[in-house]
CSV table of C-alpha atoms in Angstrom, one decimal:
chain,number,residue,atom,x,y,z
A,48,UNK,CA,73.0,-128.3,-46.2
A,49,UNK,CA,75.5,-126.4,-45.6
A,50,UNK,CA,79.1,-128.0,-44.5
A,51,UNK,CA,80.7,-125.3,-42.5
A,52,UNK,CA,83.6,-127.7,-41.0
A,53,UNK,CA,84.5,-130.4,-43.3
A,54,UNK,CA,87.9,-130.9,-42.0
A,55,UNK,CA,88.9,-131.0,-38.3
A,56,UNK,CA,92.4,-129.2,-37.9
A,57,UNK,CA,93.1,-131.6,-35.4
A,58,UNK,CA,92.5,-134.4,-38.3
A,59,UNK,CA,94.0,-132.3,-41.2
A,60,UNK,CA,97.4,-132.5,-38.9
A,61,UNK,CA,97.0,-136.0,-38.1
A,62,UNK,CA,97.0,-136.9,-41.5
A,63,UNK,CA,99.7,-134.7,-42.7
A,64,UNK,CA,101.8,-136.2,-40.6
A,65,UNK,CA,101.3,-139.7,-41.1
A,66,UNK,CA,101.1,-139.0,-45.1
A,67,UNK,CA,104.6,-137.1,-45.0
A,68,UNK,CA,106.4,-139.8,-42.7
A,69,UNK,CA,105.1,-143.1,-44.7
A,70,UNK,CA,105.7,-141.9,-47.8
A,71,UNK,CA,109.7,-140.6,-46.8
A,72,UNK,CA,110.3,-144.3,-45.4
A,73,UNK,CA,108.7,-145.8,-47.9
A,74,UNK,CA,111.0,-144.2,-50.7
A,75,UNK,CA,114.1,-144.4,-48.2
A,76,UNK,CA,113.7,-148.8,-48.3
A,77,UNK,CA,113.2,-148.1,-52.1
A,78,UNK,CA,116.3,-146.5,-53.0
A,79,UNK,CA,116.2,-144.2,-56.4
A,80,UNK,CA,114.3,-144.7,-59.5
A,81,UNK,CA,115.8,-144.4,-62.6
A,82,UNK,CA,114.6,-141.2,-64.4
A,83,UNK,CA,112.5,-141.4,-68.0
A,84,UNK,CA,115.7,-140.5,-70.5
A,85,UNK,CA,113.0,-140.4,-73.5
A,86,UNK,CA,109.8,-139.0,-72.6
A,87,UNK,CA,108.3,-136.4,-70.2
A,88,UNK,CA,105.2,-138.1,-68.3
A,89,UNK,CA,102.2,-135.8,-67.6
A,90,UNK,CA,99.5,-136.7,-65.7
A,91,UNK,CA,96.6,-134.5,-66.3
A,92,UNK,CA,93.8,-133.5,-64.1
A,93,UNK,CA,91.1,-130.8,-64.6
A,94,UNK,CA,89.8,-129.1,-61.3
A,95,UNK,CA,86.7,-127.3,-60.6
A,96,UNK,CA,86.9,-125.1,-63.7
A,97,UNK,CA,84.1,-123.0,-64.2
A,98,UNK,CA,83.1,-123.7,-60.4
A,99,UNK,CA,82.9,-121.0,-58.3
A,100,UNK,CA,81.2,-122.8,-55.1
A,101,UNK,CA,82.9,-123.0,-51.8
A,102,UNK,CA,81.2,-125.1,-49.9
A,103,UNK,CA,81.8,-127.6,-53.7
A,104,UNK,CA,84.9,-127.0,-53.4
A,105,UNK,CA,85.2,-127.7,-49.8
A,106,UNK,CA,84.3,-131.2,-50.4
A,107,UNK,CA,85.7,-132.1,-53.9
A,108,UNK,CA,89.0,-131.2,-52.1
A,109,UNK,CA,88.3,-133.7,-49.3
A,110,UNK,CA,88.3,-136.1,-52.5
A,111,UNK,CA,91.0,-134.9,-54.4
A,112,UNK,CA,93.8,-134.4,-51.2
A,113,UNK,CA,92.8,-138.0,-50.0
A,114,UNK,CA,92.5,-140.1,-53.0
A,115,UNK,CA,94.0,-138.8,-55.9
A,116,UNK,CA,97.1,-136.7,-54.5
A,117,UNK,CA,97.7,-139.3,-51.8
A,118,UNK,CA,97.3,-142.2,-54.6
A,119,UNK,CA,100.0,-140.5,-56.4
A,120,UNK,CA,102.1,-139.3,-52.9
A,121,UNK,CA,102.3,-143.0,-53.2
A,122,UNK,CA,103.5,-143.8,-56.3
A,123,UNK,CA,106.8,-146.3,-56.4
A,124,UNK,CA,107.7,-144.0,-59.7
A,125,UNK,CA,107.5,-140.3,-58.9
A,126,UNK,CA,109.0,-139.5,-62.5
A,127,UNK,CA,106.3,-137.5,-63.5
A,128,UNK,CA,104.7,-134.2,-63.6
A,129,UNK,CA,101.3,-133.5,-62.2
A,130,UNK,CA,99.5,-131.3,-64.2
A,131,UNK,CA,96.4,-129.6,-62.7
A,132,UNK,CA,94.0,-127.2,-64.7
A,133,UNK,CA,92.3,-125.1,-62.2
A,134,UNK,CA,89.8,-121.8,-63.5
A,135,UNK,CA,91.9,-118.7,-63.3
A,136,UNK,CA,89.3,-117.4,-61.0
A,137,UNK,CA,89.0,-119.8,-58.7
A,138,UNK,CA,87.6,-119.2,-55.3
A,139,UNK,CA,90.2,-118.1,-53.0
A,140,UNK,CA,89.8,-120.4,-49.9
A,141,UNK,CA,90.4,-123.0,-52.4
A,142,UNK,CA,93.2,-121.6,-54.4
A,143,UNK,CA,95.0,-121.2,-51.2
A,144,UNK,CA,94.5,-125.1,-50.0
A,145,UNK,CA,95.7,-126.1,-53.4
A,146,UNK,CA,98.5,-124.0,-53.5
A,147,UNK,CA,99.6,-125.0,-50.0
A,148,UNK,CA,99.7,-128.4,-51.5
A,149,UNK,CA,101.7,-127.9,-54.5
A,150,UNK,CA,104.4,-126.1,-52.4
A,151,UNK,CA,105.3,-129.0,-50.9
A,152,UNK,CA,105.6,-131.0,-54.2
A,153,UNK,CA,107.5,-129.6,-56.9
A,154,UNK,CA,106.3,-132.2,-59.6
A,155,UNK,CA,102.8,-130.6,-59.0
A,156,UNK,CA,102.3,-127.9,-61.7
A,157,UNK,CA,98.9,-125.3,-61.7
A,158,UNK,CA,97.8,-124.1,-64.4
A,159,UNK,CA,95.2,-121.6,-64.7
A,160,UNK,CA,92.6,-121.6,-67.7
A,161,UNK,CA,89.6,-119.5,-68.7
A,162,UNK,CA,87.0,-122.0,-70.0
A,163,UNK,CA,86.9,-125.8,-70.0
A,164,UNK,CA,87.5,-125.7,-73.5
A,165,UNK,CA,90.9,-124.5,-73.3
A,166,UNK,CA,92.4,-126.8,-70.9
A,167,UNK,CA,93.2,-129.2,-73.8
A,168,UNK,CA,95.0,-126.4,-76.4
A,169,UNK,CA,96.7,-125.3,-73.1
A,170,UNK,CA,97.7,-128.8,-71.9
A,171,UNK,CA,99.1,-129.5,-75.8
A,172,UNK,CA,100.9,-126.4,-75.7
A,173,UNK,CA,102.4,-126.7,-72.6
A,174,UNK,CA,103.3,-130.5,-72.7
A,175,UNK,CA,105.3,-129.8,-76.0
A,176,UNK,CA,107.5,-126.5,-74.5
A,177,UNK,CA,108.0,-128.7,-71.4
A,178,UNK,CA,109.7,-131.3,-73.3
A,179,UNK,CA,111.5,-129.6,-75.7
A,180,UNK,CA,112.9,-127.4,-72.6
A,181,UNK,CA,113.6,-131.1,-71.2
A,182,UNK,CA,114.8,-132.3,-74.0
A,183,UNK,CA,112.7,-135.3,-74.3
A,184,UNK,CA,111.6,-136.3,-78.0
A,185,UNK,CA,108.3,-138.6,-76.5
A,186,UNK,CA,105.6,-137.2,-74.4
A,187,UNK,CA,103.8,-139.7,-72.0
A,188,UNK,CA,99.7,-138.1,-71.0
A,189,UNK,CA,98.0,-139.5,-68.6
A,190,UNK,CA,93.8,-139.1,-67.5
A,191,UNK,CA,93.1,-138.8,-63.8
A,192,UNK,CA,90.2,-137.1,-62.6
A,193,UNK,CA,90.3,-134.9,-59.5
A,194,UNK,CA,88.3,-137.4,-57.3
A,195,UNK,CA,89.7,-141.2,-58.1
A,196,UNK,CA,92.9,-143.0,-57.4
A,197,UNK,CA,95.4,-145.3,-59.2
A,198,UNK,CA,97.4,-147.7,-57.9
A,199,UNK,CA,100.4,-147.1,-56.5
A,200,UNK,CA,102.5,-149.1,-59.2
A,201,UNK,CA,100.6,-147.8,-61.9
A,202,UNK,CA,103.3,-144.8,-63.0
A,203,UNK,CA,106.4,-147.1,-63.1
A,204,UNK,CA,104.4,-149.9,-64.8
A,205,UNK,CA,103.3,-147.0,-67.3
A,206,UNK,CA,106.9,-146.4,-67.4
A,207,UNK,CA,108.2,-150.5,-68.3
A,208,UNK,CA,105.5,-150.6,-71.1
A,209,UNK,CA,106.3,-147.0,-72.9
A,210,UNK,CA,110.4,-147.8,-72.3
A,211,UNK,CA,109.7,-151.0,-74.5
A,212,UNK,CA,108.1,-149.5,-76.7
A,213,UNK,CA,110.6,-146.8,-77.6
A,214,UNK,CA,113.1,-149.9,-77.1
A,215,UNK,CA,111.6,-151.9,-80.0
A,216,UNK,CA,112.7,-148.6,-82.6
A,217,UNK,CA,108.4,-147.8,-82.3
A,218,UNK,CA,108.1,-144.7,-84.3
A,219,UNK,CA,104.3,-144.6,-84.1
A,220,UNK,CA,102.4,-143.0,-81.1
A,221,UNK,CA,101.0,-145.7,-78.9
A,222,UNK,CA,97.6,-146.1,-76.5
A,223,UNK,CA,98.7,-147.7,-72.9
A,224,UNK,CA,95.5,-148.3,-71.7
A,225,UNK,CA,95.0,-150.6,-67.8
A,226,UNK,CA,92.1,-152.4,-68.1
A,227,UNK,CA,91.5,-153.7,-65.2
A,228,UNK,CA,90.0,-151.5,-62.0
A,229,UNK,CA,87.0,-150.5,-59.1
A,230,UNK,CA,84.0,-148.7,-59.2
A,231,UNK,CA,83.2,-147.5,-55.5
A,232,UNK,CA,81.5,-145.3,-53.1
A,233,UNK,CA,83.9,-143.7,-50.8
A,234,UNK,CA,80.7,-142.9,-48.4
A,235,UNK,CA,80.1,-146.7,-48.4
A,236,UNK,CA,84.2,-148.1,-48.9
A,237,UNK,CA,82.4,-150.7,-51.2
A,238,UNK,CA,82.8,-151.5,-54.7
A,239,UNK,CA,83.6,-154.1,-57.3
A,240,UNK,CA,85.9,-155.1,-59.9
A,241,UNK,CA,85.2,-154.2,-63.3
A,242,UNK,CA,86.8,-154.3,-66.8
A,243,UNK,CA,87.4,-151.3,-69.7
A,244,UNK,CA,89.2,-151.4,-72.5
A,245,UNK,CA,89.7,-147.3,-72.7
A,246,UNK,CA,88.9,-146.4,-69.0
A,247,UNK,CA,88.4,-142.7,-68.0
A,248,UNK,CA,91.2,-142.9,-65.2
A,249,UNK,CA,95.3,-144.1,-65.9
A,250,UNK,CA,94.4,-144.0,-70.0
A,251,UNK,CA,97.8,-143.0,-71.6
A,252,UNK,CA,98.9,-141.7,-75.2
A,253,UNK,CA,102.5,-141.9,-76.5
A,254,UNK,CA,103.3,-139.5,-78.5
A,255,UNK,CA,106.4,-137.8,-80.0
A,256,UNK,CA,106.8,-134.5,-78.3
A,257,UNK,CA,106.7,-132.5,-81.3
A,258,UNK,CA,102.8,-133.0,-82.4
A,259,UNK,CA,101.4,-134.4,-79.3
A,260,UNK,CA,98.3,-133.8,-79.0
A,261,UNK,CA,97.7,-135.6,-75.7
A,262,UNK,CA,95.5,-138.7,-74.4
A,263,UNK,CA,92.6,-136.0,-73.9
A,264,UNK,CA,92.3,-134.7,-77.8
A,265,UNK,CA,89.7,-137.7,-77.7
A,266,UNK,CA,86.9,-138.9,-75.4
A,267,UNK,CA,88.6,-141.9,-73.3
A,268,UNK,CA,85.9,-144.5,-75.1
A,269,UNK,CA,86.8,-143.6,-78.8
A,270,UNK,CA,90.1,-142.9,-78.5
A,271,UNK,CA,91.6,-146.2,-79.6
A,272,UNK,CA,88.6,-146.0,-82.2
A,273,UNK,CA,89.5,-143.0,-83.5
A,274,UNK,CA,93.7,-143.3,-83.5
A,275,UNK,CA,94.0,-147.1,-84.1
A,276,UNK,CA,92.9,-146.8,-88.2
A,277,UNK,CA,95.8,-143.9,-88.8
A,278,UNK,CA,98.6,-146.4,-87.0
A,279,UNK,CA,98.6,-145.6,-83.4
A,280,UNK,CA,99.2,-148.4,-81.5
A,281,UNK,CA,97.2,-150.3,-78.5
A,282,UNK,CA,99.0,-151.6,-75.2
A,283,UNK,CA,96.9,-153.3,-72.6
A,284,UNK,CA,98.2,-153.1,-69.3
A,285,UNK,CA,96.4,-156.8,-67.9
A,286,UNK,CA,97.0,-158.9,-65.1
A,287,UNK,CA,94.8,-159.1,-61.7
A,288,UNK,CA,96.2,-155.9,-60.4
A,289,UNK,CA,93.7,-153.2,-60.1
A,290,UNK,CA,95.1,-150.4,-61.1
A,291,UNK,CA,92.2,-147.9,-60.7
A,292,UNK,CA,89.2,-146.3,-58.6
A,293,UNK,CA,86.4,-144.5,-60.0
A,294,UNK,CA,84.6,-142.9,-57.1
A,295,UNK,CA,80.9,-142.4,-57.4
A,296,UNK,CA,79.4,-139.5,-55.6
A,297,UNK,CA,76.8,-137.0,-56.0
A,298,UNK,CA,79.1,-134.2,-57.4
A,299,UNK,CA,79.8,-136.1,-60.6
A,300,UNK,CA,78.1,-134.3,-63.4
A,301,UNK,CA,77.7,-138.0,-64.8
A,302,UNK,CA,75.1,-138.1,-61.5
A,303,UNK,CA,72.2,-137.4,-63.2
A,304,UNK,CA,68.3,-136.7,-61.5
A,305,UNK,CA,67.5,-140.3,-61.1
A,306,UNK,CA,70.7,-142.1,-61.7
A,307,UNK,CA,71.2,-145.5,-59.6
A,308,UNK,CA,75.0,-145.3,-60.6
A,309,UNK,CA,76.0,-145.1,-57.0
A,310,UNK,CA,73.5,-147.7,-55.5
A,311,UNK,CA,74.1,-149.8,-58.1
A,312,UNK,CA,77.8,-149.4,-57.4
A,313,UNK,CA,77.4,-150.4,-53.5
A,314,UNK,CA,74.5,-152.8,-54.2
A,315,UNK,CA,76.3,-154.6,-57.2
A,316,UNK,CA,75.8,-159.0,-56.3
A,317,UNK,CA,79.7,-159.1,-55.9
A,318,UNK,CA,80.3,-155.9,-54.3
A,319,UNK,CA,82.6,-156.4,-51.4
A,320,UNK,CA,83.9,-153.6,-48.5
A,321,UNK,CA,87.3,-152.7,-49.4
A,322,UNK,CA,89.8,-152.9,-46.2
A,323,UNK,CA,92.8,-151.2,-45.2
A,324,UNK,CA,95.4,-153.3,-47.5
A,325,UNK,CA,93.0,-152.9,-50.2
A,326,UNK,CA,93.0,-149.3,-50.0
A,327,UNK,CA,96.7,-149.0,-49.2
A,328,UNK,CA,97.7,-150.2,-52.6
A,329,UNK,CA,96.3,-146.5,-53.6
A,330,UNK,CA,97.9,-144.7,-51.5
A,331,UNK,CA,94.7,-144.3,-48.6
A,332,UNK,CA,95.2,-144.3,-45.2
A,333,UNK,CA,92.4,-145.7,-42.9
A,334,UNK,CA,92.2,-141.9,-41.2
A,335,UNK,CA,91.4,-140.7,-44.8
A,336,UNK,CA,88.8,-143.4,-45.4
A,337,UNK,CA,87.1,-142.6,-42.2
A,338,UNK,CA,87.3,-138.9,-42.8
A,339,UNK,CA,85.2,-139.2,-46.6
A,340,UNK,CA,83.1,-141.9,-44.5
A,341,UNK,CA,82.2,-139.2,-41.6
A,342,UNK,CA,82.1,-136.1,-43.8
A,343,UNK,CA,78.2,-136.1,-45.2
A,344,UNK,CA,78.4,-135.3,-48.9
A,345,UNK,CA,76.7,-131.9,-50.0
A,346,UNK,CA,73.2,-131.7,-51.5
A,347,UNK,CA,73.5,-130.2,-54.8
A,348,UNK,CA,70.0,-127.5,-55.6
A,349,UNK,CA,70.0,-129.4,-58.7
A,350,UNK,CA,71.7,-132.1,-60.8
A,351,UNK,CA,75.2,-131.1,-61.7
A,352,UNK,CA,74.9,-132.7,-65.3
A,353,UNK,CA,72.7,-129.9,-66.4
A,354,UNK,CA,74.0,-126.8,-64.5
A,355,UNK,CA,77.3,-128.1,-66.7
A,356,UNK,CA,75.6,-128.4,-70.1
A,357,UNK,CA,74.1,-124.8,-69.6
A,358,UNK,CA,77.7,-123.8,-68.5
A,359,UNK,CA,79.2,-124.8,-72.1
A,360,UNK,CA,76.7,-122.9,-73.9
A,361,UNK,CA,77.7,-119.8,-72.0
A,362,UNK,CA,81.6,-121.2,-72.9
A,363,UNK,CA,80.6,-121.4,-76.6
A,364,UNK,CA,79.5,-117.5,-76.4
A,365,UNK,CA,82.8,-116.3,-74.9
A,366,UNK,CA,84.6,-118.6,-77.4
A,367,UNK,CA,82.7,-117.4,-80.4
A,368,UNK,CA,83.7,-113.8,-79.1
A,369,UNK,CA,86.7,-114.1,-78.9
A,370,UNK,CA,87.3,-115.5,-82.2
A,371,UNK,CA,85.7,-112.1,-83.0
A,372,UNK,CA,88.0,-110.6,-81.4
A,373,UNK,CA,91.1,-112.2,-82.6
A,374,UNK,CA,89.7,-111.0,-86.1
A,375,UNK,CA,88.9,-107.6,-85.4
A,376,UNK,CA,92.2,-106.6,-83.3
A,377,UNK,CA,91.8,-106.7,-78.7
A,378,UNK,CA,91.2,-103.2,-79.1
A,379,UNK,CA,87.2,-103.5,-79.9
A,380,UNK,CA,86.1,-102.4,-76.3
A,381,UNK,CA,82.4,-103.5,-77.3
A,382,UNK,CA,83.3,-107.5,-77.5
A,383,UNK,CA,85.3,-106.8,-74.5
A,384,UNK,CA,82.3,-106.2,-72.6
A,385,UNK,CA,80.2,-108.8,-73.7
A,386,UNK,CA,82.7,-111.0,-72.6
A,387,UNK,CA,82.8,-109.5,-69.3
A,388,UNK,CA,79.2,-110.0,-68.9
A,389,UNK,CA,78.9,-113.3,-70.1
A,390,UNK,CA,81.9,-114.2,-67.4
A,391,UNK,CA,79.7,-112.9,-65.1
A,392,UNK,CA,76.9,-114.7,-65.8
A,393,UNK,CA,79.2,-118.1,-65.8
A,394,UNK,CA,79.9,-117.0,-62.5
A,395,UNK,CA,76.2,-116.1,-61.3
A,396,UNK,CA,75.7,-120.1,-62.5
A,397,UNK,CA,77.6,-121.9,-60.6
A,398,UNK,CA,78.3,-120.2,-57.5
A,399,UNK,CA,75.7,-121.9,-55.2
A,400,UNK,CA,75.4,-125.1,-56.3
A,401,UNK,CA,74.9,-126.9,-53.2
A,402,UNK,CA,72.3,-126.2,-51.1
């Protein structure tokens, strides 16, 4: 299937609008927020690295410009950089509608990366200069992934637990981790809530700016496994407020041939259609609802999940080479080309995913 106009102009405009003036009013009845004296706040997001798909792109934007940037468009704390690893050779049509956005938001920052394996070294190292250039001692990481929401509370109620924290003299880093949240189907606006201890979206690490490694040096399920024994500390964020949305589609690489996870999502006993207000406390309009319910998702030629394993194994080449490299000196024109070839063939991969 191929989805050759995803996005009226007409609709695109509409939304814009609507987006830009909310938001301004909203922020006007507000009045200022107080700015984080101690700690920089990152909020991490990897997108589309080592995709090279336009028509993938074309709807994993529809996703990411109408939940997670308008979820955090919303946010009653904008105190906060958005960090956003994109592949260095991303397509263009969707370099440029990324870039477009982030010109209109200076606390967006894009970061180009090679391989998915660098996106955490190059998040550590870029978190730690933009502190110290800030002159913050603490560094505050966030998870989001580049097609869910958060509520719009949840950055300023980050904010309240990691300022008492710091307040209490804490000198340990500490896990801020809101428990409570919503699977759902944006195709279906149903869902239901559901409980983790270490979810995958709004999971935050602490750490002194210095030797932070960031909430992503773990997988979100171990983390507090792995950290708690050497001191770190754990900081449920509970209460009735849902303060996530994992959208299930059929780009997630956890979509695997012959997962229920969406049905089961929709068809769950105490699934329930989530409304306008429901919506609105992350950020969604009801013109962006009805544009992911009227836009029919692509048809991937195979399951994502194991086009993505393969992927890494290509990664792990180019990685082992350059190590090579690094040893031998830049100037050894023969690993130079095997790199080349095996970027290539990354490319090759994943350029026509969906059918």
């Amino acid at each position: 299937m191929r989805m050759t106009r995803l996005l009226p102009a007409r609709l695109r405009r509409r939304l814009r609008t609507l987006r830009a003036g909310g938001a301004g009013l909203d922020r006007a009845a507000r009045g200022p927020l107080p700015a984080s004296s101690e700690f920089l706040h990152v909020v991490a997001t990897r997108h589309g690295i080592g995709v090279f798909d336009e028509q993938w792109f074309a709807y994993r934007q529809l996703l990411l410009e109408h939940l997670t940037l308008a979820s955090l468009d919303a946010q009653t704390h904008r105190d906060f950089v958005w960090y956003i690893a994109i592949d260095r050779e991303m397509p263009p049509v969707a370099r440029q509608r990324l870039t477009a956005l982030a010109a209109e938001r200076p606390w967006i920052h894009l970061a180009e990366t090679e391989l998915k394996r660098d996106f955490v070294p190059d998040l550590v190292a870029w978190t730690r200069e933009e502190a110290r250039a800030r002159g913050k001692g603490w560094a505050l990481t966030t998870r989001l992934d580049d097609d869910d929401a958060v509520h719009r509370d949840l950055v300023g109620r980050l904010h309240e637990s990691a300022a008492a924290y710091l307040g209490a003299a804490s000198a340990a880093p500490a896990i801020l981790s809101p428990t409570l949240g919503c699977n759902w189907v944006p195709s279906e606006a149903a869902g239901h809530r559901t409980y983790h201890h270490s979810p995958s979206i709004g999971l935050s690490l602490l750490e002194p700016a210095s030797r932070a490694l960031s909430v992503y040096r773990r997988n979100h399920s171990t983390l507090a496994q792995k950290l708690v024994p050497s001191g770190v500390s754990v900081r449920h964020i509970d209460g009735e407020t849902m303060w996530w949305l994992y959208a299930h589609t059929g780009l997630s690489d956890q979509q695997r041939e012959g997962s229920e996870r969406m049905s089961n999502v929709a068809g769950h006993p105490n699934a329930v259609a989530l409304d306008a207000a429901a919506l609105a406390q992350f950020g969604i309009t009801a013109e962006g609802l009805r544009l992911l319910r009227r836009t029919p998702e692509p048809e991937p030629h195979e399951t994502l999940h194991l086009l993505n394993r393969r992927g890494l194994d290509v990664e792990q080449e180019i990685h082992d080479l350059r190590e090579a490299m690094s040893r031998s000196g830049d100037g050894d024109a023969v690993l130079r080309e095997k790199i080349a070839k095996l970027h290539a063939e990354r490319r090759r991969m994943h350029e026509k995913l969906i059918r």
